[in-house]
């Protein structure tokens, strides 16, 4: 059932034709088209900056289109705000959920819909019962009374979906929902999405991961440079074909690391422990070497990286850079010693959306751009221009607000910010997550070049091809422990996956 393309004579659930949108001189969307049918999960794919999120925001009423047609169930519609789109039965789930952290799960689901008497006057018991019913329908177990603060991204997304169902949304749009989810959470989300499809809803799914697109969707629309390229049944296409349509040329999807001279040990991590997070973590990284921390999402890899960089404290152990012990819980000291960390959660820990691209990409080298206590704007621009060009950041101008860049391009700005510091040890946490397939190999090539220049690199990645293609050595982390160390020559998908899912005794 899941691979058929619904071709209906009836009106599509949602139709966009030739929709355009500019921001000043920037054409974000030249001609966006999309035809979503009920009973279908439709993928929308395209490179970073292709216009996917802009198209979604027009459907959601966040932006108003400059031209083109928008129809809902055959009726022309116009949304001047998000409330109108919601009322019309469209629900959008963004990568970062927009729940109110201090309100309860139930209150969030009913937000904006209570009778004017407010929370107190309405039948809380009925609301709770309805939420329980929704959750059991979705197959999840979340306490309706707890505040949403502290819930995982995955749970917050499910709450957004529950809200959409309670409003009986006919069209559900998910913009890169899986980027921050673990394997189990992705499975749960897919199950929910299939359930919604089977109830007759139209679902739109945006992702840079082809395995997910092929697993979940029945139809795919490809966009390139703000324009509609094609719509195809999933069963009639292949990854290679989609990549060609997205990028407009053949691309190598992977850039394997080039051999580099492996030098001295730069970073040594010795017996690092934090109760409940990771245990007895010891390894070293040499100049010119890329060491991958592989494993499943949630294995403790990001926590280890944060402890090394000093953003988090640790209970015991030692980190040394070039033989010098590093003060724990002191990121400034780590930076002075030459460590840079490109965090996983770049949107919250990486970019200042209101600041310019130039400012963001030079944020970590501020001091070196300052003369007599004043920032030297020319130096800022020169440095920023260098990195923007090197990482092929797509922006209208260096002084454009970082918030106006597409998601993937914002991530490149964060990468630029840390590369600009000229580190000795570079820790990158999921460096290509959210980055499109054409640019991925660029990032790989950059990492390889940096290693060639003598950088010691730790790469945390949940993507096996990336791990196998890039790492000189693979350390596999399982439940907070390093369960295997595998050399490049011996690193097979089976070996890494086995160690990632078993404890040390079994893996040995
Ligand atoms: N508010 C804005 N002001 C100026 N330019 C914008 C704005 N929003 C988007 N753009 C530009 O429009 C283009 C399309 O961006 P969009 O976010 O739609 O891309 P995307 O396909 O979602 O990419 P990604 O895969 O990286 O998320 C980009 O070049 C972006 O910089
Ligand atoms: Mg986007």
PDB file of N, CA and C in Angstrom, residues 30-125:
ATOM      1  N   UNK A  30      11.303  31.134  -6.831  1.00  0.00           N
ATOM      2  CA  UNK A  30      10.987  31.673  -8.156  1.00  0.00           C
ATOM      3  C   UNK A  30       9.649  31.142  -8.622  1.00  0.00           C
ATOM      4  N   UNK A  31       9.521  29.823  -8.500  1.00  0.00           N
ATOM      5  CA  UNK A  31       8.317  29.204  -8.999  1.00  0.00           C
ATOM      6  C   UNK A  31       8.137  27.862  -8.298  1.00  0.00           C
ATOM      7  N   UNK A  32       7.466  27.901  -7.159  1.00  0.00           N
ATOM      8  CA  UNK A  32       7.263  26.686  -6.373  1.00  0.00           C
ATOM      9  C   UNK A  32       5.934  26.044  -6.715  1.00  0.00           C
ATOM     10  N   UNK A  33       5.960  24.739  -7.000  1.00  0.00           N
ATOM     11  CA  UNK A  33       4.720  24.017  -7.261  1.00  0.00           C
ATOM     12  C   UNK A  33       4.708  22.724  -6.450  1.00  0.00           C
ATOM     13  N   UNK A  34       3.505  22.359  -6.026  1.00  0.00           N
ATOM     14  CA  UNK A  34       3.366  21.168  -5.204  1.00  0.00           C
ATOM     15  C   UNK A  34       1.918  20.724  -5.265  1.00  0.00           C
ATOM     16  N   UNK A  35       1.716  19.407  -5.424  1.00  0.00           N
ATOM     17  CA  UNK A  35       0.359  18.889  -5.443  1.00  0.00           C
ATOM     18  C   UNK A  35       0.290  17.754  -4.437  1.00  0.00           C
ATOM     19  N   UNK A  36      -0.340  18.023  -3.293  1.00  0.00           N
ATOM     20  CA  UNK A  36      -0.443  17.020  -2.233  1.00  0.00           C
ATOM     21  C   UNK A  36      -1.814  16.351  -2.261  1.00  0.00           C
ATOM     22  N   UNK A  37      -1.813  15.011  -2.248  1.00  0.00           N
ATOM     23  CA  UNK A  37      -3.070  14.265  -2.270  1.00  0.00           C
ATOM     24  C   UNK A  37      -3.373  13.730  -0.865  1.00  0.00           C
ATOM     25  N   UNK A  38      -4.670  13.526  -0.590  1.00  0.00           N
ATOM     26  CA  UNK A  38      -5.007  12.843   0.658  1.00  0.00           C
ATOM     27  C   UNK A  38      -4.457  11.413   0.612  1.00  0.00           C
ATOM     28  N   UNK A  39      -4.292  10.774   1.769  1.00  0.00           N
ATOM     29  CA  UNK A  39      -3.814   9.392   1.804  1.00  0.00           C
ATOM     30  C   UNK A  39      -2.405   9.231   1.265  1.00  0.00           C
ATOM     31  N   UNK A  40      -1.607  10.241   1.430  1.00  0.00           N
ATOM     32  CA  UNK A  40      -0.283  10.173   0.817  1.00  0.00           C
ATOM     33  C   UNK A  40       0.755  10.849   1.693  1.00  0.00           C
ATOM     34  N   UNK A  41       1.966  10.319   1.658  1.00  0.00           N
ATOM     35  CA  UNK A  41       3.095  11.000   2.299  1.00  0.00           C
ATOM     36  C   UNK A  41       4.041  11.444   1.188  1.00  0.00           C
ATOM     37  N   UNK A  42       4.185  12.741   1.084  1.00  0.00           N
ATOM     38  CA  UNK A  42       4.868  13.366  -0.045  1.00  0.00           C
ATOM     39  C   UNK A  42       6.197  13.951   0.445  1.00  0.00           C
ATOM     40  N   UNK A  43       7.280  13.591  -0.216  1.00  0.00           N
ATOM     41  CA  UNK A  43       8.588  14.135   0.173  1.00  0.00           C
ATOM     42  C   UNK A  43       8.878  15.389  -0.632  1.00  0.00           C
ATOM     43  N   UNK A  44       9.505  16.371   0.041  1.00  0.00           N
ATOM     44  CA  UNK A  44       9.971  17.562  -0.670  1.00  0.00           C
ATOM     45  C   UNK A  44      11.472  17.641  -0.451  1.00  0.00           C
ATOM     46  N   UNK A  45      12.222  17.552  -1.551  1.00  0.00           N
ATOM     47  CA  UNK A  45      13.678  17.545  -1.394  1.00  0.00           C
ATOM     48  C   UNK A  45      14.330  18.612  -2.280  1.00  0.00           C
ATOM     49  N   UNK A  46      15.540  18.953  -1.931  1.00  0.00           N
ATOM     50  CA  UNK A  46      16.289  19.974  -2.664  1.00  0.00           C
ATOM     51  C   UNK A  46      17.494  20.385  -1.848  1.00  0.00           C
ATOM     52  N   UNK A  47      18.462  21.003  -2.514  1.00  0.00           N
ATOM     53  CA  UNK A  47      19.679  21.412  -1.830  1.00  0.00           C
ATOM     54  C   UNK A  47      19.396  22.492  -0.783  1.00  0.00           C
ATOM     55  N   UNK A  48      20.372  22.757   0.079  1.00  0.00           N
ATOM     56  CA  UNK A  48      20.256  23.851   1.040  1.00  0.00           C
ATOM     57  C   UNK A  48      20.002  25.144   0.270  1.00  0.00           C
ATOM     58  N   UNK A  49      18.946  25.839   0.650  1.00  0.00           N
ATOM     59  CA  UNK A  49      18.647  27.103  -0.018  1.00  0.00           C
ATOM     60  C   UNK A  49      17.778  26.956  -1.256  1.00  0.00           C
ATOM     61  N   UNK A  50      17.270  25.746  -1.514  1.00  0.00           N
ATOM     62  CA  UNK A  50      16.450  25.522  -2.719  1.00  0.00           C
ATOM     63  C   UNK A  50      15.078  26.184  -2.601  1.00  0.00           C
ATOM     64  N   UNK A  51      14.665  26.492  -1.380  1.00  0.00           N
ATOM     65  CA  UNK A  51      13.384  27.176  -1.200  1.00  0.00           C
ATOM     66  C   UNK A  51      12.322  26.342  -0.502  1.00  0.00           C
ATOM     67  N   UNK A  52      12.713  25.197   0.046  1.00  0.00           N
ATOM     68  CA  UNK A  52      11.735  24.300   0.681  1.00  0.00           C
ATOM     69  C   UNK A  52      11.040  24.968   1.872  1.00  0.00           C
ATOM     70  N   UNK A  53      11.841  25.503   2.791  1.00  0.00           N
ATOM     71  CA  UNK A  53      11.241  26.096   3.989  1.00  0.00           C
ATOM     72  C   UNK A  53      10.436  27.340   3.642  1.00  0.00           C
ATOM     73  N   UNK A  54      10.878  28.074   2.630  1.00  0.00           N
ATOM     74  CA  UNK A  54      10.122  29.255   2.208  1.00  0.00           C
ATOM     75  C   UNK A  54       8.738  28.835   1.703  1.00  0.00           C
ATOM     76  N   UNK A  55       8.709  27.775   0.903  1.00  0.00           N
ATOM     77  CA  UNK A  55       7.445  27.256   0.393  1.00  0.00           C
ATOM     78  C   UNK A  55       6.526  26.861   1.554  1.00  0.00           C
ATOM     79  N   UNK A  56       7.111  26.175   2.531  1.00  0.00           N
ATOM     80  CA  UNK A  56       6.336  25.748   3.701  1.00  0.00           C
ATOM     81  C   UNK A  56       5.788  26.964   4.453  1.00  0.00           C
ATOM     82  N   UNK A  57       6.622  27.979   4.603  1.00  0.00           N
ATOM     83  CA  UNK A  57       6.184  29.151   5.360  1.00  0.00           C
ATOM     84  C   UNK A  57       5.082  29.915   4.630  1.00  0.00           C
ATOM     85  N   UNK A  58       5.049  29.801   3.322  1.00  0.00           N
ATOM     86  CA  UNK A  58       3.946  30.427   2.575  1.00  0.00           C
ATOM     87  C   UNK A  58       2.655  29.639   2.823  1.00  0.00           C
ATOM     88  N   UNK A  59       2.757  28.322   2.808  1.00  0.00           N
ATOM     89  CA  UNK A  59       1.580  27.501   3.110  1.00  0.00           C
ATOM     90  C   UNK A  59       1.088  27.794   4.528  1.00  0.00           C
ATOM     91  N   UNK A  60       2.032  27.999   5.431  1.00  0.00           N
ATOM     92  CA  UNK A  60       1.685  28.192   6.840  1.00  0.00           C
ATOM     93  C   UNK A  60       1.183  29.593   7.147  1.00  0.00           C
ATOM     94  N   UNK A  61       1.314  30.504   6.179  1.00  0.00           N
ATOM     95  CA  UNK A  61       0.891  31.874   6.437  1.00  0.00           C
ATOM     96  C   UNK A  61       1.929  32.720   7.155  1.00  0.00           C
ATOM     97  N   UNK A  62       3.140  32.196   7.323  1.00  0.00           N
ATOM     98  CA  UNK A  62       4.219  32.980   7.935  1.00  0.00           C
ATOM     99  C   UNK A  62       4.649  34.073   6.950  1.00  0.00           C
ATOM    100  N   UNK A  63       4.812  33.689   5.688  1.00  0.00           N
ATOM    101  CA  UNK A  63       5.118  34.648   4.628  1.00  0.00           C
ATOM    102  C   UNK A  63       3.929  34.727   3.665  1.00  0.00           C
ATOM    103  N   UNK A  64       3.780  35.886   3.014  1.00  0.00           N
ATOM    104  CA  UNK A  64       2.762  36.004   1.981  1.00  0.00           C
ATOM    105  C   UNK A  64       3.445  35.953   0.615  1.00  0.00           C
ATOM    106  N   UNK A  65       2.863  35.179  -0.280  1.00  0.00           N
ATOM    107  CA  UNK A  65       3.502  35.002  -1.577  1.00  0.00           C
ATOM    108  C   UNK A  65       3.392  36.266  -2.430  1.00  0.00           C
ATOM    109  N   UNK A  66       4.343  36.413  -3.347  1.00  0.00           N
ATOM    110  CA  UNK A  66       4.284  37.547  -4.279  1.00  0.00           C
ATOM    111  C   UNK A  66       3.407  37.198  -5.473  1.00  0.00           C
ATOM    112  N   UNK A  67       3.445  35.926  -5.870  1.00  0.00           N
ATOM    113  CA  UNK A  67       2.649  35.522  -7.024  1.00  0.00           C
ATOM    114  C   UNK A  67       2.369  34.033  -6.978  1.00  0.00           C
ATOM    115  N   UNK A  68       1.536  33.580  -7.908  1.00  0.00           N
ATOM    116  CA  UNK A  68       1.226  32.157  -7.987  1.00  0.00           C
ATOM    117  C   UNK A  68      -0.083  31.821  -7.319  1.00  0.00           C
ATOM    118  N   UNK A  69      -0.409  30.519  -7.357  1.00  0.00           N
ATOM    119  CA  UNK A  69      -1.714  30.065  -6.906  1.00  0.00           C
ATOM    120  C   UNK A  69      -1.594  29.124  -5.717  1.00  0.00           C
ATOM    121  N   UNK A  70      -2.503  29.246  -4.786  1.00  0.00           N
ATOM    122  CA  UNK A  70      -2.559  28.356  -3.625  1.00  0.00           C
ATOM    123  C   UNK A  70      -4.001  27.903  -3.473  1.00  0.00           C
ATOM    124  N   UNK A  71      -4.196  26.582  -3.468  1.00  0.00           N
ATOM    125  CA  UNK A  71      -5.559  26.042  -3.333  1.00  0.00           C
ATOM    126  C   UNK A  71      -5.595  24.986  -2.253  1.00  0.00           C
ATOM    127  N   UNK A  72      -6.679  24.990  -1.507  1.00  0.00           N
ATOM    128  CA  UNK A  72      -6.877  23.991  -0.478  1.00  0.00           C
ATOM    129  C   UNK A  72      -8.154  23.238  -0.822  1.00  0.00           C
ATOM    130  N   UNK A  73      -8.056  21.950  -1.030  1.00  0.00           N
ATOM    131  CA  UNK A  73      -9.201  21.124  -1.424  1.00  0.00           C
ATOM    132  C   UNK A  73      -9.989  21.771  -2.559  1.00  0.00           C
ATOM    133  N   UNK A  74      -9.290  22.329  -3.526  1.00  0.00           N
ATOM    134  CA  UNK A  74      -9.937  22.876  -4.708  1.00  0.00           C
ATOM    135  C   UNK A  74     -10.344  24.333  -4.608  1.00  0.00           C
ATOM    136  N   UNK A  75     -10.236  24.904  -3.412  1.00  0.00           N
ATOM    137  CA  UNK A  75     -10.639  26.298  -3.218  1.00  0.00           C
ATOM    138  C   UNK A  75      -9.415  27.207  -3.150  1.00  0.00           C
ATOM    139  N   UNK A  76      -9.409  28.295  -3.909  1.00  0.00           N
ATOM    140  CA  UNK A  76      -8.290  29.240  -3.792  1.00  0.00           C
ATOM    141  C   UNK A  76      -8.253  29.813  -2.369  1.00  0.00           C
ATOM    142  N   UNK A  77      -7.060  29.877  -1.795  1.00  0.00           N
ATOM    143  CA  UNK A  77      -6.941  30.436  -0.444  1.00  0.00           C
ATOM    144  C   UNK A  77      -5.800  31.449  -0.388  1.00  0.00           C
ATOM    145  N   UNK A  78      -5.862  32.262   0.640  1.00  0.00           N
ATOM    146  CA  UNK A  78      -4.867  33.298   0.888  1.00  0.00           C
ATOM    147  C   UNK A  78      -4.717  33.399   2.386  1.00  0.00           C
ATOM    148  N   UNK A  79      -3.526  33.198   2.898  1.00  0.00           N
ATOM    149  CA  UNK A  79      -3.363  33.295   4.341  1.00  0.00           C
ATOM    150  C   UNK A  79      -2.524  34.513   4.674  1.00  0.00           C
ATOM    151  N   UNK A  80      -3.087  35.414   5.472  1.00  0.00           N
ATOM    152  CA  UNK A  80      -2.255  36.555   5.843  1.00  0.00           C
ATOM    153  C   UNK A  80      -1.595  36.356   7.202  1.00  0.00           C
ATOM    154  N   UNK A  81      -1.920  35.249   7.879  1.00  0.00           N
ATOM    155  CA  UNK A  81      -1.185  34.929   9.103  1.00  0.00           C
ATOM    156  C   UNK A  81      -1.300  33.435   9.395  1.00  0.00           C
ATOM    157  N   UNK A  82      -0.591  32.987  10.411  1.00  0.00           N
ATOM    158  CA  UNK A  82      -0.545  31.548  10.696  1.00  0.00           C
ATOM    159  C   UNK A  82      -1.874  31.036  11.243  1.00  0.00           C
ATOM    160  N   UNK A  83      -2.608  31.897  11.934  1.00  0.00           N
ATOM    161  CA  UNK A  83      -3.885  31.471  12.506  1.00  0.00           C
ATOM    162  C   UNK A  83      -4.855  31.059  11.394  1.00  0.00           C
ATOM    163  N   UNK A  84      -4.848  31.808  10.298  1.00  0.00           N
ATOM    164  CA  UNK A  84      -5.759  31.490   9.189  1.00  0.00           C
ATOM    165  C   UNK A  84      -5.431  30.141   8.565  1.00  0.00           C
ATOM    166  N   UNK A  85      -4.137  29.878   8.417  1.00  0.00           N
ATOM    167  CA  UNK A  85      -3.728  28.614   7.832  1.00  0.00           C
ATOM    168  C   UNK A  85      -4.110  27.446   8.752  1.00  0.00           C
ATOM    169  N   UNK A  86      -3.918  27.664  10.059  1.00  0.00           N
ATOM    170  CA  UNK A  86      -4.282  26.654  11.050  1.00  0.00           C
ATOM    171  C   UNK A  86      -5.778  26.374  11.009  1.00  0.00           C
ATOM    172  N   UNK A  87      -6.561  27.458  10.971  1.00  0.00           N
ATOM    173  CA  UNK A  87      -8.013  27.304  10.940  1.00  0.00           C
ATOM    174  C   UNK A  87      -8.467  26.556   9.690  1.00  0.00           C
ATOM    175  N   UNK A  88      -7.711  26.691   8.619  1.00  0.00           N
ATOM    176  CA  UNK A  88      -8.085  26.036   7.364  1.00  0.00           C
ATOM    177  C   UNK A  88      -7.696  24.552   7.372  1.00  0.00           C
ATOM    178  N   UNK A  89      -7.038  24.105   8.458  1.00  0.00           N
ATOM    179  CA  UNK A  89      -6.726  22.683   8.570  1.00  0.00           C
ATOM    180  C   UNK A  89      -5.311  22.313   8.160  1.00  0.00           C
ATOM    181  N   UNK A  90      -4.402  23.271   8.249  1.00  0.00           N
ATOM    182  CA  UNK A  90      -3.005  22.987   7.921  1.00  0.00           C
ATOM    183  C   UNK A  90      -2.178  23.054   9.199  1.00  0.00           C
ATOM    184  N   UNK A  91      -1.391  22.025   9.437  1.00  0.00           N
ATOM    185  CA  UNK A  91      -0.525  22.022  10.619  1.00  0.00           C
ATOM    186  C   UNK A  91       0.921  21.883  10.159  1.00  0.00           C
ATOM    187  N   UNK A  92       1.773  22.729  10.704  1.00  0.00           N
ATOM    188  CA  UNK A  92       3.189  22.677  10.334  1.00  0.00           C
ATOM    189  C   UNK A  92       4.020  22.358  11.566  1.00  0.00           C
ATOM    190  N   UNK A  93       4.860  21.361  11.439  1.00  0.00           N
ATOM    191  CA  UNK A  93       5.759  21.022  12.533  1.00  0.00           C
ATOM    192  C   UNK A  93       7.176  21.377  12.107  1.00  0.00           C
ATOM    193  N   UNK A  94       7.721  22.370  12.793  1.00  0.00           N
ATOM    194  CA  UNK A  94       9.053  22.834  12.458  1.00  0.00           C
ATOM    195  C   UNK A  94      10.077  21.990  13.198  1.00  0.00           C
ATOM    196  N   UNK A  95      11.334  22.112  12.754  1.00  0.00           N
ATOM    197  CA  UNK A  95      12.364  21.318  13.401  1.00  0.00           C
ATOM    198  C   UNK A  95      12.462  21.649  14.887  1.00  0.00           C
ATOM    199  N   UNK A  96      12.385  22.939  15.204  1.00  0.00           N
ATOM    200  CA  UNK A  96      12.375  23.321  16.609  1.00  0.00           C
ATOM    201  C   UNK A  96      10.945  23.572  17.030  1.00  0.00           C
ATOM    202  N   UNK A  97      10.422  22.722  17.893  1.00  0.00           N
ATOM    203  CA  UNK A  97       9.035  22.888  18.303  1.00  0.00           C
ATOM    204  C   UNK A  97       8.822  24.231  18.985  1.00  0.00           C
ATOM    205  N   UNK A  98       7.585  24.680  18.959  1.00  0.00           N
ATOM    206  CA  UNK A  98       7.286  26.016  19.446  1.00  0.00           C
ATOM    207  C   UNK A  98       6.301  25.951  20.600  1.00  0.00           C
ATOM    208  N   UNK A  99       6.513  25.003  21.507  1.00  0.00           N
ATOM    209  CA  UNK A  99       5.607  24.854  22.641  1.00  0.00           C
ATOM    210  C   UNK A  99       5.982  25.848  23.739  1.00  0.00           C
ATOM    211  N   UNK A 100       5.035  26.083  24.636  1.00  0.00           N
ATOM    212  CA  UNK A 100       5.311  26.929  25.785  1.00  0.00           C
ATOM    213  C   UNK A 100       5.858  26.053  26.907  1.00  0.00           C
ATOM    214  N   UNK A 101       7.114  26.269  27.293  1.00  0.00           N
ATOM    215  CA  UNK A 101       7.780  25.336  28.201  1.00  0.00           C
ATOM    216  C   UNK A 101       7.139  25.231  29.583  1.00  0.00           C
ATOM    217  N   UNK A 102       6.524  26.311  30.058  1.00  0.00           N
ATOM    218  CA  UNK A 102       5.986  26.279  31.415  1.00  0.00           C
ATOM    219  C   UNK A 102       4.559  25.762  31.490  1.00  0.00           C
ATOM    220  N   UNK A 103       3.905  25.690  30.348  1.00  0.00           N
ATOM    221  CA  UNK A 103       2.544  25.155  30.356  1.00  0.00           C
ATOM    222  C   UNK A 103       2.596  23.639  30.286  1.00  0.00           C
ATOM    223  N   UNK A 104       1.534  23.011  30.761  1.00  0.00           N
ATOM    224  CA  UNK A 104       1.494  21.552  30.733  1.00  0.00           C
ATOM    225  C   UNK A 104       1.299  21.073  29.300  1.00  0.00           C
ATOM    226  N   UNK A 105       1.520  19.774  29.126  1.00  0.00           N
ATOM    227  CA  UNK A 105       1.315  19.149  27.824  1.00  0.00           C
ATOM    228  C   UNK A 105      -0.110  19.410  27.346  1.00  0.00           C
ATOM    229  N   UNK A 106      -1.080  19.181  28.228  1.00  0.00           N
ATOM    230  CA  UNK A 106      -2.489  19.385  27.872  1.00  0.00           C
ATOM    231  C   UNK A 106      -2.766  20.831  27.493  1.00  0.00           C
ATOM    232  N   UNK A 107      -2.258  21.750  28.308  1.00  0.00           N
ATOM    233  CA  UNK A 107      -2.488  23.171  28.023  1.00  0.00           C
ATOM    234  C   UNK A 107      -1.901  23.553  26.666  1.00  0.00           C
ATOM    235  N   UNK A 108      -0.746  22.987  26.351  1.00  0.00           N
ATOM    236  CA  UNK A 108      -0.140  23.282  25.057  1.00  0.00           C
ATOM    237  C   UNK A 108      -1.001  22.782  23.902  1.00  0.00           C
ATOM    238  N   UNK A 109      -1.553  21.605  24.074  1.00  0.00           N
ATOM    239  CA  UNK A 109      -2.364  21.042  23.001  1.00  0.00           C
ATOM    240  C   UNK A 109      -3.630  21.873  22.773  1.00  0.00           C
ATOM    241  N   UNK A 110      -4.180  22.406  23.843  1.00  0.00           N
ATOM    242  CA  UNK A 110      -5.419  23.187  23.711  1.00  0.00           C
ATOM    243  C   UNK A 110      -5.186  24.687  23.613  1.00  0.00           C
ATOM    244  N   UNK A 111      -3.910  25.054  23.572  1.00  0.00           N
ATOM    245  CA  UNK A 111      -3.524  26.461  23.512  1.00  0.00           C
ATOM    246  C   UNK A 111      -4.311  27.198  22.435  1.00  0.00           C
ATOM    247  N   UNK A 112      -4.843  28.359  22.802  1.00  0.00           N
ATOM    248  CA  UNK A 112      -5.489  29.211  21.815  1.00  0.00           C
ATOM    249  C   UNK A 112      -6.882  28.756  21.428  1.00  0.00           C
ATOM    250  N   UNK A 113      -7.397  27.732  22.107  1.00  0.00           N
ATOM    251  CA  UNK A 113      -8.705  27.237  21.717  1.00  0.00           C
ATOM    252  C   UNK A 113      -9.670  27.164  22.864  1.00  0.00           C
ATOM    253  N   UNK A 114      -9.205  27.557  24.089  1.00  0.00           N
ATOM    254  CA  UNK A 114     -10.124  27.450  25.201  1.00  0.00           C
ATOM    255  C   UNK A 114     -11.175  28.532  25.078  1.00  0.00           C
ATOM    256  N   UNK A 115     -12.307  28.263  25.691  1.00  0.00           N
ATOM    257  CA  UNK A 115     -13.290  29.335  25.811  1.00  0.00           C
ATOM    258  C   UNK A 115     -12.637  30.499  26.548  1.00  0.00           C
ATOM    259  N   UNK A 116     -13.195  31.690  26.387  1.00  0.00           N
ATOM    260  CA  UNK A 116     -12.534  32.881  26.912  1.00  0.00           C
ATOM    261  C   UNK A 116     -12.298  32.850  28.415  1.00  0.00           C
ATOM    262  N   UNK A 117     -12.954  31.944  29.105  1.00  0.00           N
ATOM    263  CA  UNK A 117     -12.766  31.906  30.551  1.00  0.00           C
ATOM    264  C   UNK A 117     -11.340  31.491  30.930  1.00  0.00           C
ATOM    265  N   UNK A 118     -10.587  30.961  29.977  1.00  0.00           N
ATOM    266  CA  UNK A 118      -9.202  30.581  30.288  1.00  0.00           C
ATOM    267  C   UNK A 118      -9.136  29.183  30.845  1.00  0.00           C
ATOM    268  N   UNK A 119      -7.938  28.785  31.243  1.00  0.00           N
ATOM    269  CA  UNK A 119      -7.716  27.402  31.680  1.00  0.00           C
ATOM    270  C   UNK A 119      -8.580  27.021  32.867  1.00  0.00           C
ATOM    271  N   UNK A 120      -8.725  27.947  33.801  1.00  0.00           N
ATOM    272  CA  UNK A 120      -9.360  27.599  35.055  1.00  0.00           C
ATOM    273  C   UNK A 120     -10.821  27.218  34.894  1.00  0.00           C
ATOM    274  N   UNK A 121     -11.500  27.983  34.022  1.00  0.00           N
ATOM    275  CA  UNK A 121     -12.936  27.797  33.917  1.00  0.00           C
ATOM    276  C   UNK A 121     -13.344  26.580  33.098  1.00  0.00           C
ATOM    277  N   UNK A 122     -12.436  26.014  32.330  1.00  0.00           N
ATOM    278  CA  UNK A 122     -12.888  24.974  31.417  1.00  0.00           C
ATOM    279  C   UNK A 122     -12.694  23.588  32.012  1.00  0.00           C
ATOM    280  N   UNK A 123     -13.273  22.652  31.359  1.00  0.00           N
ATOM    281  CA  UNK A 123     -13.297  21.308  31.902  1.00  0.00           C
ATOM    282  C   UNK A 123     -11.943  20.621  31.697  1.00  0.00           C
ATOM    283  N   UNK A 124     -11.076  20.786  32.697  1.00  0.00           N
ATOM    284  CA  UNK A 124      -9.741  20.212  32.603  1.00  0.00           C
ATOM    285  C   UNK A 124      -9.788  18.697  32.443  1.00  0.00           C
ATOM    286  N   UNK A 125     -10.774  18.100  33.115  1.00  0.00           N
ATOM    287  CA  UNK A 125     -10.812  16.646  33.083  1.00  0.00           C
ATOM    288  C   UNK A 125     -11.096  16.138  31.669  1.00  0.00           C
TER     289      UNK A 125
END
